[in-house]
XYZ file of C-alpha atoms in Angstrom:
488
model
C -13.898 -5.721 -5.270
C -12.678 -4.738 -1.940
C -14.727 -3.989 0.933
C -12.764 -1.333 2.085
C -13.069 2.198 1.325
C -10.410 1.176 -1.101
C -11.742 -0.770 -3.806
C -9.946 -2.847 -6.732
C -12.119 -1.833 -10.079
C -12.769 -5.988 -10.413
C -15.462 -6.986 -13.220
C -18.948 -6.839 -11.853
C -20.391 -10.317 -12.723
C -24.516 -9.083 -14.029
C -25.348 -5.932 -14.889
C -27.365 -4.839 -11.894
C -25.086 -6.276 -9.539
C -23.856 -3.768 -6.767
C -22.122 -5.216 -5.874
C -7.419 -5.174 36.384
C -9.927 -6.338 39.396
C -7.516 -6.280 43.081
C -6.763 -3.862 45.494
C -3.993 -0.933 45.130
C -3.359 2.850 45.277
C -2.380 5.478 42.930
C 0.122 8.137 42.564
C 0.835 10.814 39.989
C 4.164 12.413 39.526
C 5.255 14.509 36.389
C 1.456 13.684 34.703
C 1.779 10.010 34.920
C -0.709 7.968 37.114
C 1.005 5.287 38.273
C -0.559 1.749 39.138
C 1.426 0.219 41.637
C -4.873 45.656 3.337
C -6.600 46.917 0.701
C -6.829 44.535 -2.564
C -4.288 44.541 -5.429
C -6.143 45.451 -8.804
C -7.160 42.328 -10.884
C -5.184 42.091 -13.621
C -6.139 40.564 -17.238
C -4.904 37.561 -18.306
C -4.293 37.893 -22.064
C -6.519 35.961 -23.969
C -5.050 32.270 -25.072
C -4.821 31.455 -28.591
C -7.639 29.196 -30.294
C -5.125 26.516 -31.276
C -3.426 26.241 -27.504
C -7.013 25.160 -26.468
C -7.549 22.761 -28.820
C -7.716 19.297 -27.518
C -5.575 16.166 -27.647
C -6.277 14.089 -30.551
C -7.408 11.102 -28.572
C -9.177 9.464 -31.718
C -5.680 8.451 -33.541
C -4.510 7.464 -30.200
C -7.167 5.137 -29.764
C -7.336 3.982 -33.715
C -3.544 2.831 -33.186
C -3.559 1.810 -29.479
C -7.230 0.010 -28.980
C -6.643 -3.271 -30.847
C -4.233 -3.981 -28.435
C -6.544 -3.739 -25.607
C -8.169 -7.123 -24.999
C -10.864 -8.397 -22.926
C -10.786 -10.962 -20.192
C -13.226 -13.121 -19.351
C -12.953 -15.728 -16.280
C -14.533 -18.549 -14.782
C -14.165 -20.888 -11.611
C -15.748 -22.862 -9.266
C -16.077 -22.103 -5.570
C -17.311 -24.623 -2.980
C -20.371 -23.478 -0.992
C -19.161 -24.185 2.237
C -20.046 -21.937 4.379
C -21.851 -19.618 2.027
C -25.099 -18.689 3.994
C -26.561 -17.076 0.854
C -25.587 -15.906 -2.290
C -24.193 -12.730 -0.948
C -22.789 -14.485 2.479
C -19.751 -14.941 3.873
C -16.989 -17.991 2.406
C -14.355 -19.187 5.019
C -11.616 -17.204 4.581
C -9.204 -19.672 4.194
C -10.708 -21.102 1.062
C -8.365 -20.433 -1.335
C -11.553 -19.008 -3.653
C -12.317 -16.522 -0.756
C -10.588 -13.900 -2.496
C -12.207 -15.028 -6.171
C -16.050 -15.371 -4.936
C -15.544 -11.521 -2.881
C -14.428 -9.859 -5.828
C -16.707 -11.543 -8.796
C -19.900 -11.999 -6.922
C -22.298 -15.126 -7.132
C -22.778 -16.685 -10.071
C -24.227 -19.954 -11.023
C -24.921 -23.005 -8.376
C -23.651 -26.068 -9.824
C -24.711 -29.677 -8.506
C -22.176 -31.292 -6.024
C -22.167 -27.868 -3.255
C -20.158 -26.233 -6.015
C -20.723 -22.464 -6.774
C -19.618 -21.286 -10.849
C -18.290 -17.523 -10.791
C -17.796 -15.514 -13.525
C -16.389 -11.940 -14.378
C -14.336 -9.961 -16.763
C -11.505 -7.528 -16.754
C -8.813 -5.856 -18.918
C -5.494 -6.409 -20.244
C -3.107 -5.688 -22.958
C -0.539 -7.038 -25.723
C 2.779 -6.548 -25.173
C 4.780 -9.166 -27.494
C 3.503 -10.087 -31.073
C 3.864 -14.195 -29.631
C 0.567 -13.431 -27.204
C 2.016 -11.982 -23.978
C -0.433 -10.122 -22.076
C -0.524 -8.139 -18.691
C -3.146 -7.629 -16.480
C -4.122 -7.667 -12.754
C -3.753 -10.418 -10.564
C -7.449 -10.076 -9.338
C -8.849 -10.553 -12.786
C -7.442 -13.757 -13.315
C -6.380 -15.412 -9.651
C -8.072 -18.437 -8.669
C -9.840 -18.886 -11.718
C -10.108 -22.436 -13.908
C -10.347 -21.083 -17.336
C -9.160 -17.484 -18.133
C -10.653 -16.633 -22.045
C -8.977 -13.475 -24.152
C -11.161 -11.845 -26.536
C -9.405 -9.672 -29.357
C -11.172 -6.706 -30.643
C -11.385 -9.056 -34.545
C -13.715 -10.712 -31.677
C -11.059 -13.777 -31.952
C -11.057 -15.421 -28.879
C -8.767 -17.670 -27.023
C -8.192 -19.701 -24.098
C -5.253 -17.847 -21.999
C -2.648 -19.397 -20.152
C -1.652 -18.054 -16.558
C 1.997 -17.743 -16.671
C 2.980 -15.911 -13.385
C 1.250 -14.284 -10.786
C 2.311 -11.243 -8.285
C -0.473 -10.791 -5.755
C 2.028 -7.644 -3.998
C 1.751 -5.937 -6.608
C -1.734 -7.166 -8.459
C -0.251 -8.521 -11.467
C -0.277 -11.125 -13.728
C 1.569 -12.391 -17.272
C -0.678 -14.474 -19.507
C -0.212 -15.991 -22.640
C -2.131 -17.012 -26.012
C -1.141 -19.294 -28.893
C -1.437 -16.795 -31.302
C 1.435 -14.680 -33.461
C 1.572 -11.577 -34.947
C -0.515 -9.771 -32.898
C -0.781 -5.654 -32.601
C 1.013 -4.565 -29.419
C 1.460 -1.230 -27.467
C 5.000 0.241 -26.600
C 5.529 0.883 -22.712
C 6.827 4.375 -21.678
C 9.979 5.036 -20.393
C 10.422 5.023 -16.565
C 9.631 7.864 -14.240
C 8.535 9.749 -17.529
C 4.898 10.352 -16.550
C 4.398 13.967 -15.349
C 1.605 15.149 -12.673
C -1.225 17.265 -15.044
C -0.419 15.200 -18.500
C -3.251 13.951 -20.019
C -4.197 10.636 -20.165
C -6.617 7.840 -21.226
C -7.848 4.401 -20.385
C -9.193 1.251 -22.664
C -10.827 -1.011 -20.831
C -13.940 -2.880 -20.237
C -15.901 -1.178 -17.663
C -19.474 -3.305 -16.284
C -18.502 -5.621 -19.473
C -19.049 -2.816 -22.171
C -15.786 -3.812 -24.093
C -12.911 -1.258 -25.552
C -14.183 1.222 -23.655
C -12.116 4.587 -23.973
C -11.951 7.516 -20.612
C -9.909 10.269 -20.643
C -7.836 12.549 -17.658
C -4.742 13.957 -16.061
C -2.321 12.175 -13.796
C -3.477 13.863 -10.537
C -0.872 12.756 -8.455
C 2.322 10.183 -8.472
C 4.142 7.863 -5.636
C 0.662 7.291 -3.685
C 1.055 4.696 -1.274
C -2.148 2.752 -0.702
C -3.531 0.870 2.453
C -1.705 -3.124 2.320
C 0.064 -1.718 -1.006
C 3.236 -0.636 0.289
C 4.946 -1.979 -2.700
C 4.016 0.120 -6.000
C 3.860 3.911 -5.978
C 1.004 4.040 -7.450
C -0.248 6.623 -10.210
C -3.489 8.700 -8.965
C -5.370 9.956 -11.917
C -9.198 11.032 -12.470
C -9.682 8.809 -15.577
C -13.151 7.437 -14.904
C -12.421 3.721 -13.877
C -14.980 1.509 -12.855
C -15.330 -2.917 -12.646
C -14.380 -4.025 -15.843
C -11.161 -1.759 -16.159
C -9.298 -3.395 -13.986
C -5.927 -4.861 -16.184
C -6.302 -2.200 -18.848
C -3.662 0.458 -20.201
C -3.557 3.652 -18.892
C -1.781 5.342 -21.816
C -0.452 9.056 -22.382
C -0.680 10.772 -26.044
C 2.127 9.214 -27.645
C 0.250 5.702 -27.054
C 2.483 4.913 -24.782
C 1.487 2.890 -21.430
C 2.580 4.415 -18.989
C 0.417 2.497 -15.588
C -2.243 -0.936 -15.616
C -5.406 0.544 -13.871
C -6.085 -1.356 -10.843
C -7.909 0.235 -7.844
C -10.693 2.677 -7.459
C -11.659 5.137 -4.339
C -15.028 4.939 -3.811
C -17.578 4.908 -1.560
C -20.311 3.649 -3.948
C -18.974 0.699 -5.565
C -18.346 2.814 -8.957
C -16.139 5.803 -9.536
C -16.462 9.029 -8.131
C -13.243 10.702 -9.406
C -10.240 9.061 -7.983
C -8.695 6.082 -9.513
C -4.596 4.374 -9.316
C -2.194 2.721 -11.811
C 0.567 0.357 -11.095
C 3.339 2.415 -12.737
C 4.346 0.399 -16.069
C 8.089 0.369 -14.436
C 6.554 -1.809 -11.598
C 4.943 -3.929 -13.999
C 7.685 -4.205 -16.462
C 10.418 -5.725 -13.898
C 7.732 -8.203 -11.877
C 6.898 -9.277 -15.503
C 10.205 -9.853 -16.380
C 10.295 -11.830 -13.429
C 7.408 -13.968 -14.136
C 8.214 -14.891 -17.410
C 11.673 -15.782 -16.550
C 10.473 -17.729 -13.002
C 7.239 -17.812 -12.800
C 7.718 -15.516 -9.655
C 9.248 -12.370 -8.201
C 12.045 -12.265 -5.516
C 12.480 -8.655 -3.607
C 15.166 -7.408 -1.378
C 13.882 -7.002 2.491
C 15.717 -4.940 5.027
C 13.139 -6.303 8.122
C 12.400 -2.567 9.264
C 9.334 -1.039 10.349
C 8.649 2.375 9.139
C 6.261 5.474 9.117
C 6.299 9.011 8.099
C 7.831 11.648 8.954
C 6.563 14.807 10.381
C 7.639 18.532 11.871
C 6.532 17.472 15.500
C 9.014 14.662 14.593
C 11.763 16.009 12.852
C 11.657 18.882 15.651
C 11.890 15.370 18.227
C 15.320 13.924 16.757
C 16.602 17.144 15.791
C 16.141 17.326 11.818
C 15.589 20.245 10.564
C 13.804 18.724 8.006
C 10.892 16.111 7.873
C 12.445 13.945 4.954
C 13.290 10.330 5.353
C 12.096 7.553 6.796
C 11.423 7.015 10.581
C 12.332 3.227 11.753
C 9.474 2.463 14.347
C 10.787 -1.429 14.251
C 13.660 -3.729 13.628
C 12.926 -7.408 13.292
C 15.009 -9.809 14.880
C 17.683 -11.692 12.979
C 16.981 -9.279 9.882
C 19.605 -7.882 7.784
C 18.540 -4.409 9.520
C 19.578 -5.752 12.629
C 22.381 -7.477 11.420
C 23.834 -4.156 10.691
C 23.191 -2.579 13.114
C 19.965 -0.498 12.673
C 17.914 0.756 15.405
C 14.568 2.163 16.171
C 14.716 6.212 16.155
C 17.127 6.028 13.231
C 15.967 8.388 10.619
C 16.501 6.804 6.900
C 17.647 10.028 4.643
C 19.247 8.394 1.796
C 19.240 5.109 -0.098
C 22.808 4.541 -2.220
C 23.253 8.573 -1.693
C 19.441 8.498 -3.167
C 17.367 11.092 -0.741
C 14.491 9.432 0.262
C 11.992 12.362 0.666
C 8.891 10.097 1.610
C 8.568 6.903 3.525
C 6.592 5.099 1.015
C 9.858 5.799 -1.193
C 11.755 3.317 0.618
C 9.906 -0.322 0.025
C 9.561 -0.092 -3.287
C 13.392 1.170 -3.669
C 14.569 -1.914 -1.835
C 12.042 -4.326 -3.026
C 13.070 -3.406 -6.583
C 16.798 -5.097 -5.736
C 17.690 -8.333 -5.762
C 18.306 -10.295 -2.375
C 22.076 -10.315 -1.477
C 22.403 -6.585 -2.699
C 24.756 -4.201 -0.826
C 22.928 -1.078 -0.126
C 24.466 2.206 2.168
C 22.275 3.883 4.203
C 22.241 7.212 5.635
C 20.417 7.529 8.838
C 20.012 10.381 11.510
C 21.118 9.008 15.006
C 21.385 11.368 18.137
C 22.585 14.448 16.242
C 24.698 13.326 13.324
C 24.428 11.166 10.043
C 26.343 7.638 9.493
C 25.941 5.316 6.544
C 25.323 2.094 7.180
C 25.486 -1.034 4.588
C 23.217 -3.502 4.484
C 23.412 -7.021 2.574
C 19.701 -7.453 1.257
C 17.820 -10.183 2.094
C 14.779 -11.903 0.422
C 11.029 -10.592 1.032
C 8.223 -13.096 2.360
C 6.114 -13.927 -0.616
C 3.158 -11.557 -0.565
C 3.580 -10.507 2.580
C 2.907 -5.033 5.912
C -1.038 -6.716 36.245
C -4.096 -6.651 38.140
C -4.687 -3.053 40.535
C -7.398 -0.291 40.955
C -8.500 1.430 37.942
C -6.548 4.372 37.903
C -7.491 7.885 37.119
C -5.135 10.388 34.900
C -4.116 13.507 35.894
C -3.837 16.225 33.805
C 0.372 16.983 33.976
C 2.661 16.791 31.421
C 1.568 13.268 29.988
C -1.268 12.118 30.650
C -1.580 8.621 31.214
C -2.017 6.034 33.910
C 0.567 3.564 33.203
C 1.345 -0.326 34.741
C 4.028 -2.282 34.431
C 3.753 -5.021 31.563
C 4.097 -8.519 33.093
C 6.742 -11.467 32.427
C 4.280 -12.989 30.220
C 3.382 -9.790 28.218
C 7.041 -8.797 28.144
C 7.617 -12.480 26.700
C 4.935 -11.742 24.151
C 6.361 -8.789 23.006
C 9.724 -9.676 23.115
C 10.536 -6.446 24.831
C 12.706 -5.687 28.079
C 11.035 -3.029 29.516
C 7.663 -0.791 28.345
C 4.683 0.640 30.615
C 1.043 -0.483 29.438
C -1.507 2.021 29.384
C -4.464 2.127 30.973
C -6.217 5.644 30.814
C -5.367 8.585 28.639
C -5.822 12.204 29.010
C -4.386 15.875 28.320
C -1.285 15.532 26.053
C -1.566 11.888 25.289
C -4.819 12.339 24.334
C -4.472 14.627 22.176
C -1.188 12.724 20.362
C -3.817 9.795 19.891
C -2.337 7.560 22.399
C -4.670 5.176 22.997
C -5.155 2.537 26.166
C -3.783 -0.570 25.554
C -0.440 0.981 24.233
C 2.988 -0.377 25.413
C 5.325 2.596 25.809
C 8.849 1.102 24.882
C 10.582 4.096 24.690
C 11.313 8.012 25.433
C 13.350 9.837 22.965
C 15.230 6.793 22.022
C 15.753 6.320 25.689
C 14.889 2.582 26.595
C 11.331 2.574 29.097
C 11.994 -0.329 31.890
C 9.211 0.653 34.162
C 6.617 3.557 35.401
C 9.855 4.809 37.232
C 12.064 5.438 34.228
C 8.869 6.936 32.145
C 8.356 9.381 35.084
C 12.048 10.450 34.483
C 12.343 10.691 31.231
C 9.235 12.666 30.932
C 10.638 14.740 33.891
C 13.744 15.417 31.741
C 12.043 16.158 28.625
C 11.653 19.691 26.865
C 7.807 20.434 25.486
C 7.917 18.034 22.594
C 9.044 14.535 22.717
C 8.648 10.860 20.520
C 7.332 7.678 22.232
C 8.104 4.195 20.638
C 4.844 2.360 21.316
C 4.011 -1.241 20.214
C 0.268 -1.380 19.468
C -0.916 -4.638 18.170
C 1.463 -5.693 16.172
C 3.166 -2.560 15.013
C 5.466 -0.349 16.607
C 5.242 3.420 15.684
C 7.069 6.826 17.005
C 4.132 9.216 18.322
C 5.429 12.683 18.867
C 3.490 13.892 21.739
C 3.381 17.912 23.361
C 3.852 18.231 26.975
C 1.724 20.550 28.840
């Protein structure tokens, strides 16, 4: 299970387990510190019929769906170097890192050798023994065991594996098995009911029932599946389970929790059974999944920014980054374009986009729309093929209080050579307006408006020229993002 706040619903493995020194002077021009009624009536609702309040008939649903639901038990060893204690820390290069963090301790076995154990979910989908699941339940692990609910069991084999999008194709020698349909694509509506099978903390075929709270939620490192938000209690041991709606259908694989606690406290995600459908198809036919790649970095759009670049909306997709040599830059994309359409497809959200393009094969021809300057152009762009599993010394300045905001330097040949940039100003000191945009010391300003930064001089201009609202390109870290920022 994940340490984040973010946390896959992985088995638990026992019940009980909770698992600038120098000399210089300082000016400041343009905000930038430069280092060398009354109420209506109620009215009465008119009472609902009896039968419109009945509830779903989850029973039948269960009686036809649940022998399909089987439980998954795995088991590995992990070497117990550098393990300081049963609950310490592996190197996180051993390929078992992931494995041990998610199932807990288990066993110690002779020869520095760790056995780890845990359980999850999954489900029939051909009568021959295909099953999906999640990719946590069964990664890393030496033997992977299905139990059917006739308490058959059977030693699985791992046919494919998608860590991007946590899943995983297994199969069984066995034929004729009960299997449950999958639900059309983008037919799962925001308040339907729902239900989960599972095998939460080991207590198999386990049934929960909800609504689809929300659709298209893009997760932290997840930027691949739109995932399904419901509040179907979920908890370790559901993880590779149906999510199913009332025709029996399955219409998401439960894979993550929200929680603060380790267990569920009301919001859980599905990998939309669309998602899961093609990367299976994939696996079965490869043993792997290929996705398109434009090489872009993106982020979300907002009013401050929309109002920055002119839109009059904030749809789309904001390019913060263009890789070299990608097929984005190939054709001629740039940062400050504004993504509105994919294949005359509006892309509302940001977190539309990757999945869009990832769902097309590599050498694809795709036409953009994008916002440049004032006006729309479409742009085409030949695909190409995703990464598996891959998202000067002085004084110490003081800010003023102007426009800005910041005390500023000049980045130096070998931080320009890092960063592969031209120009750019790093900051040293926030205050005021850049403060309050969350610009942060440490940040590289590349750019003004879409107007190229090459030292404290141009920033001081460009801020000079600038209305009360305006977007900087930064590069912190290893991202670059648009920050719309209001001038005092």
């Amino acid at each position: 299970m994940k340490a984040k706040t973010f946390k896959r619903s992985a088995a638990a493995l026992a019940v009980g387990l909770a698992v600038a020194a120098g000399t210089g002077y300082v000016t400041a021009r343009h905000g930038i510190a430069e280092v060398h009624a009354e109420p209506a009536p109620a009215i009465s609702a008119p009472a609902t019929p009896a039968a419109a309040m009945s509830m779903p008939d989850f029973a039948s649903i269960v009686a036809r769906s649940g022998p399909a639901v089987v439980n998954i038990s795995v088991e590995g060893l992990v070497k117990t170097r550098n393990i300081a204690s049963p609950f310490g820390q592996l190197d996180p290069n051993d390929p078992f890192s992931e494995f041990f963090r998610r199932f807990g301790p288990g066993l110690q076995a002779p020869g520095g050798e760790q056995v780890v154990r845990g359980q999850g979910s999954g489900f029939i989908i051909s009568p021959d023994g295909v099953i999906l699941t999640n990719a946590h339940v069964v990664a890393d692990a030496d033997t992977v065991t299905v139990k059917l609910t006739d308490k058959r069991e059977f030693t699985a084999k791992v046919q494919g594996i998608d860590k991007t999008t946590d899943l995983a194709v297994l199969k069984i020698d066995a034929r004729n098995l009960p299997t449950l349909p999958l639900a059309a694509p983008d037919s799962t509506r925001v308040g339907q009911w729902v239900l989960a099978i599972g095998s939460p903390f080991g207590f198999e075929n386990s049934v929960t029932a909800g609504i689809v709270s929300a659709k298209s939620r893009s997760l932290p490192d997840e930027g691949y599946v739109p995932f399904l938000q419901t509040d179907v209690a979920i908890n370790p041991g559901n993880s590779g389970g149906p999510l199913l709606n009332l025709k029996g259908e399955v219409v998401g694989i439960n894979s993550q929790i929200y929680s603060r606690s380790g267990g569920y406290q009301g919001v859980s995600f599905a990998i939309p059974i669309e998602v899961a459908n093609s990367v299976k198809d994939q696996l079965l036919a490869n043993g792997k999944v290929t996705r398109g790649r434009i090489g872009v970095g993106i982020q979300e759009m907002n009013q401050a920014l929309s109002e920055s670049f002119g839109l009059k909306s904030a749809n789309g997709a904001l390019i913060s980054q263009v890789e070299p040599g990608s097929p984005a830059e190939k054709a001629g994309l740039q940062p400050g374009d504004v993504i509105l359409k994919l294949n005359g497809e509006p892309i509302t959200n940001s977190n539309e986009l990757p999945p869009k393009v990832a769902a097309m094969a590599p050498g694809s021809k795709i036409t953009l729309q994008v916002w440049r300057k004032g006006s729309t152009r479409d742009i085409g762009v030949t695909l190409g093929t995703q990464a598996p599993d891959e998202v000067a010394s002085a004084d110490t300045p003081s800010p003023d209080h102007g426009r800005l905001g910041v005390a500023v330097r000049p980045l130096n040949p070998d931080e320009a050579a890092q960063l592969k940039a031209k120009g750019g100003v790093v900051v040293l000191q926030v205050a005021g307006a850049a403060r309050r945009a969350g610009i942060q010391p440490g940040d590289v300003v590349l750019a003004v408006n879409g107007q190229p930064v090459a030292d404290v001089a141009a920033l001081q201009r460009l801020i000079s020229g600038s209305d009360h609202r305006v977007a900087l390109l930064i590069q912190r870290q290893d991202a670059r993002l648009f920050v719309p920022v209001e001038l005092g």
